[in-house]
Amino acid sequence: GAGVSQTPSNKVTEKGKYVELRCDPISGHTALYWYRQSLGQGPEFLIYFQGTGAADDSGLPNDRFFAVRPEGSVSTLKIQRTERGDSAVYLCASSPGTGRRLNTEAFFGQGTRLTVV
Amino acid sequence: AQSVSQHNHHVILSEAASLELGCNYSYGGTVNLFWYVQYPGQHLQLLLKYFSGDPLVKGIKGFEAEFIKSKFSFNLRKPSVQWSDTAEYFCAVNRGRGSTLGRLYFGRGTQLTVWP
């Protein structure tokens, strides 16, 4: 499809388990973002990639969270030793721009709903 | 820390009523401003954006927003809402430069319900 694709759409995991969330951005978009949205809140920034490198990872809450984008397209958000507080919708977005208009056309995916039980 | 405030968490209107959703931000430097909309069951979509120039910005579906720098505000308006405008609306702010260039700061969102 033409949009940002996130898989799985839903993930239920047990506390302490490891999970991977995948994001397939729009083809050609150099910038990719991960956000987390808890119930009743707006999206909260986690990390953004420009190409293969993480340009800003200061939103990752702790070292259990890690993200990669090895070839500059698909990205994987990895969460180790999941906790119940990690339950949220994880959103991915991509955009084509660079410079001041970096977020001019940030296209969001449907998100992955993660539930830690 | 950067913060974005949306004053109303839930707004209920009848069709044809006028809409204004408030958004204030705390950052004082150069900012880029956005409104996103999330229709039921759908992903976030860009409604409109402001980078520079005319502070009155027109977006899709008849929405507009006005940037008032002195008030740190970027309120969303629509003169006559429709049932199909029922959705959640998010205000977002991005710094114009620096290490956080790629980061959007979102408000909590306002759920708009329009009764036919």
mmCIF file of C-alpha atoms in Angstrom, chain A residues 32-38 42-49 54-67 77-79 85-86 88 90-91, chain B residues 99-105:
data_model
loop_
_atom_site.group_PDB
_atom_site.id
_atom_site.type_symbol
_atom_site.label_atom_id
_atom_site.label_comp_id
_atom_site.label_asym_id
_atom_site.label_seq_id
_atom_site.Cartn_x
_atom_site.Cartn_y
_atom_site.Cartn_z
ATOM 1 C CA LEU A 32 10.940 7.973 10.383
ATOM 2 C CA TYR A 33 9.456 8.569 13.824
ATOM 3 C CA TRP A 34 8.166 6.460 16.676
ATOM 4 C CA TYR A 35 5.610 7.764 19.142
ATOM 5 C CA ARG A 36 3.733 6.167 22.008
ATOM 6 C CA GLN A 37 0.153 7.045 22.869
ATOM 7 C CA SER A 38 -1.304 6.088 26.212
ATOM 8 C CA GLY A 42 -1.572 12.653 22.930
ATOM 9 C CA PRO A 43 1.270 10.883 21.163
ATOM 10 C CA GLU A 44 4.574 11.091 22.998
ATOM 11 C CA PHE A 45 7.821 11.202 21.022
ATOM 12 C CA LEU A 46 10.206 8.268 21.366
ATOM 13 C CA ILE A 47 12.817 8.415 18.610
ATOM 14 C CA TYR A 48 13.395 9.694 15.127
ATOM 15 C CA PHE A 49 15.624 8.427 12.339
ATOM 16 C CA ALA A 54 18.877 7.760 15.081
ATOM 17 C CA ALA A 55 18.982 11.564 14.952
ATOM 18 C CA ASP A 56 17.171 11.947 18.265
ATOM 19 C CA ASP A 57 16.522 9.081 20.683
ATOM 20 C CA SER A 58 16.036 11.209 23.763
ATOM 21 C CA GLY A 59 12.371 10.232 24.054
ATOM 22 C CA LEU A 60 13.076 6.560 24.750
ATOM 23 C CA PRO A 61 11.955 6.085 28.372
ATOM 24 C CA ASN A 62 14.750 3.730 29.452
ATOM 25 C CA ASP A 63 17.270 1.218 28.173
ATOM 26 C CA ARG A 64 14.634 -1.481 27.728
ATOM 27 C CA PHE A 65 13.574 0.352 24.591
ATOM 28 C CA PHE A 66 15.645 0.248 21.427
ATOM 29 C CA ALA A 67 14.950 0.917 17.760
ATOM 30 C CA LEU A 77 11.066 -0.938 17.858
ATOM 31 C CA LYS A 78 12.281 -3.453 20.413
ATOM 32 C CA ILE A 79 11.130 -3.626 24.013
ATOM 33 C CA GLY A 85 3.167 0.309 32.070
ATOM 34 C CA ASP A 86 4.427 -0.247 28.514
ATOM 35 C CA ALA A 88 -0.014 1.720 24.817
ATOM 36 C CA TYR A 90 2.864 2.623 19.391
ATOM 37 C CA LEU A 91 2.705 4.898 16.371
ATOM 38 C CA SER B 99 18.535 18.926 18.069
ATOM 39 C CA THR B 100 14.812 18.384 18.538
ATOM 40 C CA LEU B 101 13.956 19.398 14.973
ATOM 41 C CA GLY B 102 12.340 16.059 14.240
ATOM 42 C CA ARG B 103 10.182 15.962 17.355
ATOM 43 C CA LEU B 104 6.498 16.800 17.548
ATOM 44 C CA TYR B 105 5.024 17.735 20.921
#
